[in-house]
Tab-separated table of C-alpha atoms and ligand atoms in Angstrom:
chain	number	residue	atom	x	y	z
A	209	UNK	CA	0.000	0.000	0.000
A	210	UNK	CA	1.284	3.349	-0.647
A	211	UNK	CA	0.178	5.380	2.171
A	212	UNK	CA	2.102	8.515	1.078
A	213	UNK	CA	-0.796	8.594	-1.823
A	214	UNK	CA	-2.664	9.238	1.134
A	215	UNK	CA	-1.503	11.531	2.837
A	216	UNK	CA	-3.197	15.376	3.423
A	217	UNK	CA	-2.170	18.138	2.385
A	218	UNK	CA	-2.274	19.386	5.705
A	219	UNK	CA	0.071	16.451	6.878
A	220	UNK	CA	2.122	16.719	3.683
A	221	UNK	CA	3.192	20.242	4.572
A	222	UNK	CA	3.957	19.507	8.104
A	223	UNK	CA	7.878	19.393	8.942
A	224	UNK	CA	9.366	17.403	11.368
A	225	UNK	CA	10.510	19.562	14.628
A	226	UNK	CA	14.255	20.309	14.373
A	227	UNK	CA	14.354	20.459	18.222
A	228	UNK	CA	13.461	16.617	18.324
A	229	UNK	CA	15.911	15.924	15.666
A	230	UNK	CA	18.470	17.847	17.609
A	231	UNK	CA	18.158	16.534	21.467
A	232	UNK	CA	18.890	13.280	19.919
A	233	UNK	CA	22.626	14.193	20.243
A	234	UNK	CA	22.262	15.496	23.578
A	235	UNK	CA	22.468	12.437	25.497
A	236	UNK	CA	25.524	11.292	23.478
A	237	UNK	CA	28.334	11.069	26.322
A	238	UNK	CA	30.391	14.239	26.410
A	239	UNK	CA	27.564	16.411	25.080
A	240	UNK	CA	26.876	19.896	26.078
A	241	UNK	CA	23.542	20.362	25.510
A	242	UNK	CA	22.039	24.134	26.468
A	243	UNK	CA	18.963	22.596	23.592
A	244	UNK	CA	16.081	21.213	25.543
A	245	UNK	CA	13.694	23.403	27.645
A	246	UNK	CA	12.981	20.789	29.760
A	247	UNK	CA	13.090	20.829	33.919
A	248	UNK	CA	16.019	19.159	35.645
A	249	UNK	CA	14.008	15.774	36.600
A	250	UNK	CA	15.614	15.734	40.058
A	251	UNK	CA	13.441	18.922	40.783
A	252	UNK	CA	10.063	16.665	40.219
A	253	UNK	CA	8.929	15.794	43.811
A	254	UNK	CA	9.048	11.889	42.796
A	255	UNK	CA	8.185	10.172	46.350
A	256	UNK	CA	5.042	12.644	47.099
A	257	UNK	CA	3.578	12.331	43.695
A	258	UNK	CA	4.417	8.301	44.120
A	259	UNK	CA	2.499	8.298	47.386
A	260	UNK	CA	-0.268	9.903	46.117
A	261	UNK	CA	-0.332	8.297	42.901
A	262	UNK	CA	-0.965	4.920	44.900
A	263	UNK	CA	-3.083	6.515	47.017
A	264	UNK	CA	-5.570	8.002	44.204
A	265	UNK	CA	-5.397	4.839	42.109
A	266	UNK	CA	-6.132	2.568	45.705
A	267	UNK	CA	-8.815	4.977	46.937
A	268	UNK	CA	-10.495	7.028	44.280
A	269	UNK	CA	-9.970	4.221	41.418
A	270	UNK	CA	-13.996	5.164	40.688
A	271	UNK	CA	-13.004	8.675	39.286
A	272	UNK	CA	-9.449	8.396	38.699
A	273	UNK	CA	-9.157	4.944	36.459
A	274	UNK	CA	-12.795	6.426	34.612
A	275	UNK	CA	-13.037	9.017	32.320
A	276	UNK	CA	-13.903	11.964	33.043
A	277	UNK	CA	-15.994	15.046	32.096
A	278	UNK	CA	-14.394	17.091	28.820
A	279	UNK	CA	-13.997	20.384	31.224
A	280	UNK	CA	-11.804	18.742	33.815
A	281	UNK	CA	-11.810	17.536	37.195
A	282	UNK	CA	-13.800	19.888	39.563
A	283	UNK	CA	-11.519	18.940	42.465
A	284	UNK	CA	-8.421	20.201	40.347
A	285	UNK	CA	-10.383	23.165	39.179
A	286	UNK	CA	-11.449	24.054	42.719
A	287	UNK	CA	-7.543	23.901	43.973
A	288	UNK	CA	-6.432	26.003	40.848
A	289	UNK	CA	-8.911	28.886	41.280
A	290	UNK	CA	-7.238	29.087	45.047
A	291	UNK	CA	-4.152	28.910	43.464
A	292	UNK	CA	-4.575	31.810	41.450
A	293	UNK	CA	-6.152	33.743	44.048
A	294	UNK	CA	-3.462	33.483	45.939
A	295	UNK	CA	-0.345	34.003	43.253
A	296	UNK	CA	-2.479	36.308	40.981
A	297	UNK	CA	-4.847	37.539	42.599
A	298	UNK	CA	-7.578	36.805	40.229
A	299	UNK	CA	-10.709	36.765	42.177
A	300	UNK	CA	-14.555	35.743	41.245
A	301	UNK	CA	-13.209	32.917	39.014
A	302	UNK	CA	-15.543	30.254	38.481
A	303	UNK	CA	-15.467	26.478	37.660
A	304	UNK	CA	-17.212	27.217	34.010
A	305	UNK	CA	-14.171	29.458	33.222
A	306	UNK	CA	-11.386	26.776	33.266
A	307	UNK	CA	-10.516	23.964	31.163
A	308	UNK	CA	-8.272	21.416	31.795
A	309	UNK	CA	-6.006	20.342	28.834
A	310	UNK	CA	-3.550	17.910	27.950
A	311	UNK	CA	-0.818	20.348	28.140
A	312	UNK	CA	-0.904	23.655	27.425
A	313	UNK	CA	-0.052	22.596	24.180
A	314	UNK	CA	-3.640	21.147	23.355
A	315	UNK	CA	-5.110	24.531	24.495
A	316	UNK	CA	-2.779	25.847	22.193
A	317	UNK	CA	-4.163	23.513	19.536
A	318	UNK	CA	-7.960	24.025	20.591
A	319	UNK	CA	-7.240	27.936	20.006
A	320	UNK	CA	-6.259	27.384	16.871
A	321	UNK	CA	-9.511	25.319	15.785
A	322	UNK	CA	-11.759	27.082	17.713
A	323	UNK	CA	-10.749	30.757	16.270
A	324	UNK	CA	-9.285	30.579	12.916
A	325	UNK	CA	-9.668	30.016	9.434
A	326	UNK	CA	-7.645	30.068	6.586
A	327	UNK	CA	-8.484	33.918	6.124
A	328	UNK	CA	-7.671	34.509	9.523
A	329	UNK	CA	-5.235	37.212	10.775
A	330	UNK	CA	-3.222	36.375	13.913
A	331	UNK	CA	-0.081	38.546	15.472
A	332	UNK	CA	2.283	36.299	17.142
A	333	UNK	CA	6.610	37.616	18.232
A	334	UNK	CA	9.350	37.053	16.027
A	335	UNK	CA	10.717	34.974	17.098
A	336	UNK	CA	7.792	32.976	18.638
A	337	UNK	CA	7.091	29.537	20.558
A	338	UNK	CA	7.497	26.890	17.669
A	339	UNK	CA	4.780	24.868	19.160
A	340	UNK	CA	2.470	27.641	19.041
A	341	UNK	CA	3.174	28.325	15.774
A	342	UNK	CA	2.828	25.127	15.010
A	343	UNK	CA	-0.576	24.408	16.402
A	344	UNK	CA	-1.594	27.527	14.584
A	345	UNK	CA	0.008	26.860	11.283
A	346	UNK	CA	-2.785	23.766	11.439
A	347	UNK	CA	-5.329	26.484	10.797
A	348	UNK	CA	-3.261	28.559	7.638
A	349	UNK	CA	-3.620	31.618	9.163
A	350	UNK	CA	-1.823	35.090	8.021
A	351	UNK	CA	0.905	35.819	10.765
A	352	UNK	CA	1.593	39.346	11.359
A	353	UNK	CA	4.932	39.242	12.968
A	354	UNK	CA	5.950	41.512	15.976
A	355	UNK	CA	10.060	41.837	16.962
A	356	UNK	CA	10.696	41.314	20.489
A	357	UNK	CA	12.711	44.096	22.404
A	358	UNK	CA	14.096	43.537	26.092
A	359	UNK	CA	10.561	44.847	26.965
A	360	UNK	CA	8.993	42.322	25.518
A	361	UNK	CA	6.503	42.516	22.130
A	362	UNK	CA	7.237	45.834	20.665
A	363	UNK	CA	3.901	46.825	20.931
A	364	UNK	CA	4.052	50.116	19.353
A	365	UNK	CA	5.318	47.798	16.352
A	366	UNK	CA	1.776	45.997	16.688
A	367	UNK	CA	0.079	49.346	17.002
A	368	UNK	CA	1.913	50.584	13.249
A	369	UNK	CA	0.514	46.839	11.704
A	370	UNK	CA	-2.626	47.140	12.923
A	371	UNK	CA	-3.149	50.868	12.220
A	372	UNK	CA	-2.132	49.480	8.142
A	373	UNK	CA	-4.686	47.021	7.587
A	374	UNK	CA	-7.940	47.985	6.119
A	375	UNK	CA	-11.218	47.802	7.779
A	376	UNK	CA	-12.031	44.066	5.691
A	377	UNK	CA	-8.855	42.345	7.669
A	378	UNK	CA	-9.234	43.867	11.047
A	379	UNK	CA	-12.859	42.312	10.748
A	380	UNK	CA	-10.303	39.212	10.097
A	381	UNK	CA	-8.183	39.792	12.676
A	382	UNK	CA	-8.845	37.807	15.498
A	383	UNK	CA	-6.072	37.558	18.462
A	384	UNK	CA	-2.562	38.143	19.383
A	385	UNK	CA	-0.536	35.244	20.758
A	386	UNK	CA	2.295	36.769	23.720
A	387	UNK	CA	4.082	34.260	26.211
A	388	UNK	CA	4.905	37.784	28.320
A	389	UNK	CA	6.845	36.334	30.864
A	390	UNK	CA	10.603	34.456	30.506
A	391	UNK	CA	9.506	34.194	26.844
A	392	UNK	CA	10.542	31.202	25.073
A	393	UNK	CA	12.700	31.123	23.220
A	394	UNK	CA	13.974	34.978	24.036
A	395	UNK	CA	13.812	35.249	27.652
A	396	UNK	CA	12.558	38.382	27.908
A	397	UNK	CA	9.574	39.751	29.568
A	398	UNK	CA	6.597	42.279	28.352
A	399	UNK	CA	6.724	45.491	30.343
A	400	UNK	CA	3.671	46.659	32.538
A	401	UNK	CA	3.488	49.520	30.059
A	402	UNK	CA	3.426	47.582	27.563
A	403	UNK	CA	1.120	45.170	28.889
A	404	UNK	CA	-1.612	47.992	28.921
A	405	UNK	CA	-0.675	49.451	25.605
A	406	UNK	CA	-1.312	45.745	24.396
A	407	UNK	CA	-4.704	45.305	25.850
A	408	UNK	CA	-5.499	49.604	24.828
A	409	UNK	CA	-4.840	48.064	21.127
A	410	UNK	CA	-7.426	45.077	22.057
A	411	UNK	CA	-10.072	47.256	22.918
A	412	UNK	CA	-9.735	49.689	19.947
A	413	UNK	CA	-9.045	47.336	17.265
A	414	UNK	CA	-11.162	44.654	18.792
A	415	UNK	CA	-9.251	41.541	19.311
A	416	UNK	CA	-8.373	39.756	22.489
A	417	UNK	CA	-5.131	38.589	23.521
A	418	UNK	CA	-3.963	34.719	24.468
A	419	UNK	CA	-1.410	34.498	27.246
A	420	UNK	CA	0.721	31.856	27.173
A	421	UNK	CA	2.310	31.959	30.262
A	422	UNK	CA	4.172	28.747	31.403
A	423	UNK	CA	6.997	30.455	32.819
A	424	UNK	CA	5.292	33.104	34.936
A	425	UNK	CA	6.012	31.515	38.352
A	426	UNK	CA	9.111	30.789	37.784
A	427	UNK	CA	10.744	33.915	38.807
A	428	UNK	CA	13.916	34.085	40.362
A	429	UNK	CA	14.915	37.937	40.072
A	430	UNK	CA	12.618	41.273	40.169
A	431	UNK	CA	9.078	41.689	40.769
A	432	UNK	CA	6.076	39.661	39.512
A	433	UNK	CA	4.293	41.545	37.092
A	434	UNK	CA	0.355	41.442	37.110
A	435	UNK	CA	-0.902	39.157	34.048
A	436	UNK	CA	-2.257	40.733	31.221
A	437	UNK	CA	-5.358	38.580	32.509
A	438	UNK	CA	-5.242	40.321	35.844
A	439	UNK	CA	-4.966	43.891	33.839
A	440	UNK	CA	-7.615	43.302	30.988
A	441	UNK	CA	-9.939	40.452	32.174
A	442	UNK	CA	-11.920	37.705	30.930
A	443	UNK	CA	-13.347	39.858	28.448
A	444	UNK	CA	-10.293	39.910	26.276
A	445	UNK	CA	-7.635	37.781	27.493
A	446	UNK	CA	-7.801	33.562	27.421
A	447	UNK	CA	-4.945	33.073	29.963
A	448	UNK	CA	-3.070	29.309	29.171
A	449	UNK	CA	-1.493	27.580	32.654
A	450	UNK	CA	0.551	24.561	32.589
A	451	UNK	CA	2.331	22.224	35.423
A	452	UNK	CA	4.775	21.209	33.314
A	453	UNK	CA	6.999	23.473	34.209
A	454	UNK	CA	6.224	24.121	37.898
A	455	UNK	CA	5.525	20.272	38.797
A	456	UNK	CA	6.054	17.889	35.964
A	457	UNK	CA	5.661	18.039	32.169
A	458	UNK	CA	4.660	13.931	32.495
A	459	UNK	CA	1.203	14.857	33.677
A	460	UNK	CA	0.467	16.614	30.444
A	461	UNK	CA	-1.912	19.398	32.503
A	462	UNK	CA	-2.521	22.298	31.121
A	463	UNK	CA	-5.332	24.968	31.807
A	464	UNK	CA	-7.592	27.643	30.378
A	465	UNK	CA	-9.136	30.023	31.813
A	466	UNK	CA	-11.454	32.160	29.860
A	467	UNK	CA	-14.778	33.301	29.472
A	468	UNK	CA	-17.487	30.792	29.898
A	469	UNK	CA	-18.770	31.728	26.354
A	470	UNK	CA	-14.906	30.829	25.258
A	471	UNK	CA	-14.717	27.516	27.733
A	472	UNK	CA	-17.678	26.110	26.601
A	473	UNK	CA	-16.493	26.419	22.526
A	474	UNK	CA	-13.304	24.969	23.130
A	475	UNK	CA	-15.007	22.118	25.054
A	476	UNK	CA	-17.277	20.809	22.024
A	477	UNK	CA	-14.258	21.151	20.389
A	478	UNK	CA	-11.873	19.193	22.547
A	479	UNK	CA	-14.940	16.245	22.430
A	480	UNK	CA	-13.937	15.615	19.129
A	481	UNK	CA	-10.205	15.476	19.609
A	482	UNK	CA	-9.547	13.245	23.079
A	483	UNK	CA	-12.852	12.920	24.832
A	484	UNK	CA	-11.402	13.839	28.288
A	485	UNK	CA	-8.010	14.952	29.412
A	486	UNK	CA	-6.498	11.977	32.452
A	487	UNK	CA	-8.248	11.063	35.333
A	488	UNK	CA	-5.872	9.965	37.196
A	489	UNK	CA	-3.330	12.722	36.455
A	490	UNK	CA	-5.654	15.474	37.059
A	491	UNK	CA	-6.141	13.682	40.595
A	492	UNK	CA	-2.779	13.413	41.349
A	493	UNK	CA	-2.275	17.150	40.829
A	494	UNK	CA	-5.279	17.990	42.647
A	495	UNK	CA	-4.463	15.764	45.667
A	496	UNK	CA	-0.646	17.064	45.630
A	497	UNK	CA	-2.093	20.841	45.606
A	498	UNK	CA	-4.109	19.950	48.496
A	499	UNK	CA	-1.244	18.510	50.501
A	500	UNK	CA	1.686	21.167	49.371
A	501	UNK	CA	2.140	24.667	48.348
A	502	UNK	CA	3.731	24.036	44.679
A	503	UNK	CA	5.198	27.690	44.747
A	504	UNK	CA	6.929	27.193	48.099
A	505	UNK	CA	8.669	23.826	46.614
A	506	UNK	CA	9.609	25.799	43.929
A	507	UNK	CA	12.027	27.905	45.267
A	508	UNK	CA	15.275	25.749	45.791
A	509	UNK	CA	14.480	25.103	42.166
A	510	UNK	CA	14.196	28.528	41.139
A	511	UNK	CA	17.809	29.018	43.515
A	512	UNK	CA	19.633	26.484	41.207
A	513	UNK	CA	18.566	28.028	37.675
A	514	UNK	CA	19.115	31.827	39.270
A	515	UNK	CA	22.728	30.859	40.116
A	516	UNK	CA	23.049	28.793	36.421
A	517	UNK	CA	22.025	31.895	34.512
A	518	UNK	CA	24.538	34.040	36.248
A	519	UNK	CA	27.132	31.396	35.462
A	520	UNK	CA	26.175	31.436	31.592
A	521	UNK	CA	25.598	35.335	31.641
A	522	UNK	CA	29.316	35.556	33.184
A	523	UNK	CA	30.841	33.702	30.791
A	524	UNK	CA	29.274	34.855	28.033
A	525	UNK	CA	30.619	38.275	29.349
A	526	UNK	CA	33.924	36.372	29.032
A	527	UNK	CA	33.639	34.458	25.816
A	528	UNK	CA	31.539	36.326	23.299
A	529	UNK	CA	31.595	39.931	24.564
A	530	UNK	CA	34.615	41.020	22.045
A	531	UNK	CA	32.401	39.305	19.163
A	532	UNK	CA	29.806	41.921	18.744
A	533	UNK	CA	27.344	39.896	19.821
A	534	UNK	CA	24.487	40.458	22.266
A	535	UNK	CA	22.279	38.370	24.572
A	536	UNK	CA	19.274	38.260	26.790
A	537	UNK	CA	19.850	38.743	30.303
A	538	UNK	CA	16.324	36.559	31.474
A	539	UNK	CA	14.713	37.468	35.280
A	540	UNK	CA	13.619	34.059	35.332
A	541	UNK	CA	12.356	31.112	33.043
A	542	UNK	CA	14.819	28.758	31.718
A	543	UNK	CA	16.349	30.429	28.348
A	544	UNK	CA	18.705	33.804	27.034
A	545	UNK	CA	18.751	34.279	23.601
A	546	UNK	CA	22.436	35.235	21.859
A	547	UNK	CA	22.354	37.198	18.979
A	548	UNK	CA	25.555	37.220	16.760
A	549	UNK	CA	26.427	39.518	14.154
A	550	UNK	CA	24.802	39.355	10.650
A	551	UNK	CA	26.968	36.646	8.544
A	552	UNK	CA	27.010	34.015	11.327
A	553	UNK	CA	24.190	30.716	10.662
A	554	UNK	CA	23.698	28.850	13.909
A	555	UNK	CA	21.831	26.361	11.625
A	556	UNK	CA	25.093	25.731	9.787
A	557	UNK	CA	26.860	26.156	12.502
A	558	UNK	CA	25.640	23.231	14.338
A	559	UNK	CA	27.677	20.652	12.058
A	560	UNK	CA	31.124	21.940	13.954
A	561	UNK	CA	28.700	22.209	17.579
A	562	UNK	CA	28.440	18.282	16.849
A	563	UNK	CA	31.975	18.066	16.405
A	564	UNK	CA	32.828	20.411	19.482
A	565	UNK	CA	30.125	18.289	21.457
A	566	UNK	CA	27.887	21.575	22.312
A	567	UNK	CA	23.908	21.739	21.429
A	568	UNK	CA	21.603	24.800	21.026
A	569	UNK	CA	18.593	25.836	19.508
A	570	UNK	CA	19.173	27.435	16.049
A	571	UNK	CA	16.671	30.864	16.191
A	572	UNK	CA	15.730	30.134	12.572
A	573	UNK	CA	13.756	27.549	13.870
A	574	UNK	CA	11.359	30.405	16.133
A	575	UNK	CA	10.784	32.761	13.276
A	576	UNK	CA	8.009	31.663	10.967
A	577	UNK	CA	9.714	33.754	8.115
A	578	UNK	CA	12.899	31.781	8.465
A	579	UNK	CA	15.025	34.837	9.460
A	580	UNK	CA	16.910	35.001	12.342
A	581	UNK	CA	19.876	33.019	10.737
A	582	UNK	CA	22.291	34.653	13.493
A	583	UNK	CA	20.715	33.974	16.502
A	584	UNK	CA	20.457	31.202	18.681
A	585	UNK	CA	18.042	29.514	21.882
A	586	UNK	CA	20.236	28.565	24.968
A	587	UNK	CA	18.862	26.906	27.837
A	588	UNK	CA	20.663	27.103	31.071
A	589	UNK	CA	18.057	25.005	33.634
A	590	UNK	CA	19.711	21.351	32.747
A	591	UNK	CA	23.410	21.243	32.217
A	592	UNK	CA	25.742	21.667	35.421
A	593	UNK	CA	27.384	25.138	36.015
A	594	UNK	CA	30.920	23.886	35.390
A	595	UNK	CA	29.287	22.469	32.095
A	596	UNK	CA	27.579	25.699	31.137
A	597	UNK	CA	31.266	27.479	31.600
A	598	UNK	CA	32.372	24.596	29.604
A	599	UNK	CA	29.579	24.915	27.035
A	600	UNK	CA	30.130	28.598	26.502
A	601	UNK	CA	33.628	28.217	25.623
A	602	UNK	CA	33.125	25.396	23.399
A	603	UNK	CA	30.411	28.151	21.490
A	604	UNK	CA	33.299	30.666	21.034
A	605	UNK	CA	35.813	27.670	19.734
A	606	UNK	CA	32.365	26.789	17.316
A	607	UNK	CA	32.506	30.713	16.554
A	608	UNK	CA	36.040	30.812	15.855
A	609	UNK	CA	36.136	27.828	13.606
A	610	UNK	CA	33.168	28.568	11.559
A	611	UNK	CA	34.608	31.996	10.835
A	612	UNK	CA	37.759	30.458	8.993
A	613	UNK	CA	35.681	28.243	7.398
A	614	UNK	CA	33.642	30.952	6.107
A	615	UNK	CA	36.644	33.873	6.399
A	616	UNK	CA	34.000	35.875	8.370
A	617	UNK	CA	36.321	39.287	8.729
A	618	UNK	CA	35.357	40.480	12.695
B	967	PLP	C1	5.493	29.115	25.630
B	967	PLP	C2	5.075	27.695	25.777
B	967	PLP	N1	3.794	27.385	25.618
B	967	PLP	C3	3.368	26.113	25.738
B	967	PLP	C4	4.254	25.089	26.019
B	967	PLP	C5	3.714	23.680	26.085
B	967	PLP	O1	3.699	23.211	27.362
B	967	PLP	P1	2.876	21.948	27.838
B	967	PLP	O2	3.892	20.989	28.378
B	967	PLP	O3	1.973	22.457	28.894
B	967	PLP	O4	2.126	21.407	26.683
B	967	PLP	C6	5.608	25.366	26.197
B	967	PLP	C7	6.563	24.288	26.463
B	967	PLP	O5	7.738	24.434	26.488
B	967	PLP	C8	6.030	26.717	26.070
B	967	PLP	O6	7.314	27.068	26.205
């Protein structure tokens, strides 16, 4: 049978993920690997979540080993709206405005069916989340794309795209995507100012905003900004929540919260794709939040990546300063974002990185154009600090040798 006959357009067009073709060198011995975005699994609190897990599986095997309702498990809800009294002070928040997801990445995915068409208009950062785009790029939307600036979205950039599009595709026009804190892949983190001039634009222009925000809590520098949520409300922002990266990424649990009118859309829609999201991982979370104070765990964590970035920023400082090129300095979040000058492909690049044992992300990859040829992703939450000093150093040998193999003059 030839099953490539067969095949959709849709899945025809779809290209595999360069990060998953990449981390398969990172666990080659001797590897470097600033790549994957992933939590250090010695963080994940493995004998509570074991103890409950037994517990919830012994106990509550009626709800946990069933399946459950589309919207999620009220117990987890109920523990989540406390949570986010509590670290965001959202008040009034309801049961019928959350979702439970597999992931954020789902509600990502559920956005994307739920809100566009192929005539759609979307705004999204250059560079952006590659799994946002991705879930988007399902839907064949027309990006407008937004540069990034320490502050976050450049949203007087947004303001000057907007103000050019005639009245037929701002009726088209239908959200902006922002991850506005620690942003993945930059690092960097939307200004209260900002924030507001974002949500100003929403109301004029008539669009809401989704916040991705997976990265929010974890903070290890400066002071927590209120969510654009928090700022604009229900009535134009559909706020996205994960655990993956404040718990564990292996309980796929993501949230929405949103507008009933917006919860109970992507619902029908989410009956279609997976029924229900886990039982018994949506208990687990909801018995753990019970029992500990996730935030308060979080801190040793948050300790250990604080000190890793300053060991990367440092020798960065040391190793690439003289080069011209320029980097993110993140408040908290797992990634910076090095920019070298024009000339340099990190994509290309990556062939000597094998040979010099060192992994990143090449920033091509985050820019739906496929710009960005100079820049790079580095994540500093996995390797050791003596291998992130290490790392560093083997970038600048990378940087050296790819310049005499290209006779780069700088
Ligand atoms: C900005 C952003 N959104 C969504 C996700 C997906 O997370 P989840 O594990 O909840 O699907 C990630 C994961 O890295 C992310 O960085």
């Amino acid at each position: 049978m030839d099953f490539e006959s067969k095949v959709s357009d849709l899945a025809k067009g779809i290209k595999s993920s360069i990060i998953r073709e990449l981390l398969k060198y990172a666990s080659e011995p001797g590897f470097i690997s600033f790549g994957g975005g992933v939590p250090d699994p010695e963080t994940f609190p493995r004998k509570e979540l074991a103890e409950i897990a037994r517990e919830v599986v012994e106990k509550e095997y009626r709800f946990a080993l069933q399946y459950g309702t589309t919207e999620g498990d009220p117990l987890l809800k109920a523990q989540y709206i406390k949570y986010l009294e509590r670290w965001e002070g959202l008040k009034d928040l309801k049961e019928k405005n959350l979702l439970i997801t597999v992931g954020s990445q789902q509600a990502l995915d559920l956005i994307g069916r739920t809100f566009l068409d192929s005539e759609s208009i979307i705004a999204i950062s250059q560079p952006a989340y590659l799994g946002a785009v991705s879930a988007f790029k399902m839907r064949n939307p027309r990006f407008l794309t937004i540069p990034l600036s320490d502050d976050g979205m450049e949203t007087e950039i947004l303001e000057k795209k907007l103000r050019s599009l005639t009245a037929a595709e701002l009726k088209k026009f239908k959200f902006v995507y922002t991850v506005p804190n620690f942003h993945n892949p930059a690092g960097v983190t939307l200004t209260l100012e900002r924030r507001k001039h974002l949500l100003e634009l929403a109301e004029r222009y008539d669009f809401f905003v989704v916040e991705d925000d997976p990265y929010g809590a974890l903070r290890f520098e400066g002071e927590h900004i209120p969510s654009v949520f928090k700022l604009g409300g229900m009535d134009r922002v559909v706020l996205l929540n994960t655990f993956s990266k404040v718990l564990s990424p292996g309980l796929r649990i993501g949230l929405v919260i949103a507008h009933e009118s917006v919860i109970s859309k992507l619902v029908k829609v989410k009956q279609g794709v997976d029924l229900c999201s886990p039982s018994l991982t949506q208990r687990i979370a909801a018995r753990y939040m019970e029992r500990y104070d996730m935030l308060e765990r979080l801190r040793k964590t948050l300790a250990i990546y604080r000190e890793k970035k300053d060991v990367m920023m440092k020798a960065f400082e040391e190793h690439l300063s003289d080069l011209d090129a320029h980097w993110t300095r993140p408040k908290g979040g797992l990634f910076s974002w090095v920019v070298l000058p024009e000339g340099f492909d990190t994509l290309e690049m990556l062939e000597l990185g094998k040979e010099y044992k060192i992994l990143w992300i090449p920033g091509a990859a985050f820019h739906v154009d496929g710009s960005g040829q100079n820049t790079m992703r580095v994540s500093f939450c996995l390797p050791s600090k003596e291998e992130i000093e290490e790392g560093v150093r083997r970038i600048r040998k990378v940087v050296e040798a790819y310049k005499s193999s290209k006779v780069i003059s700088r």
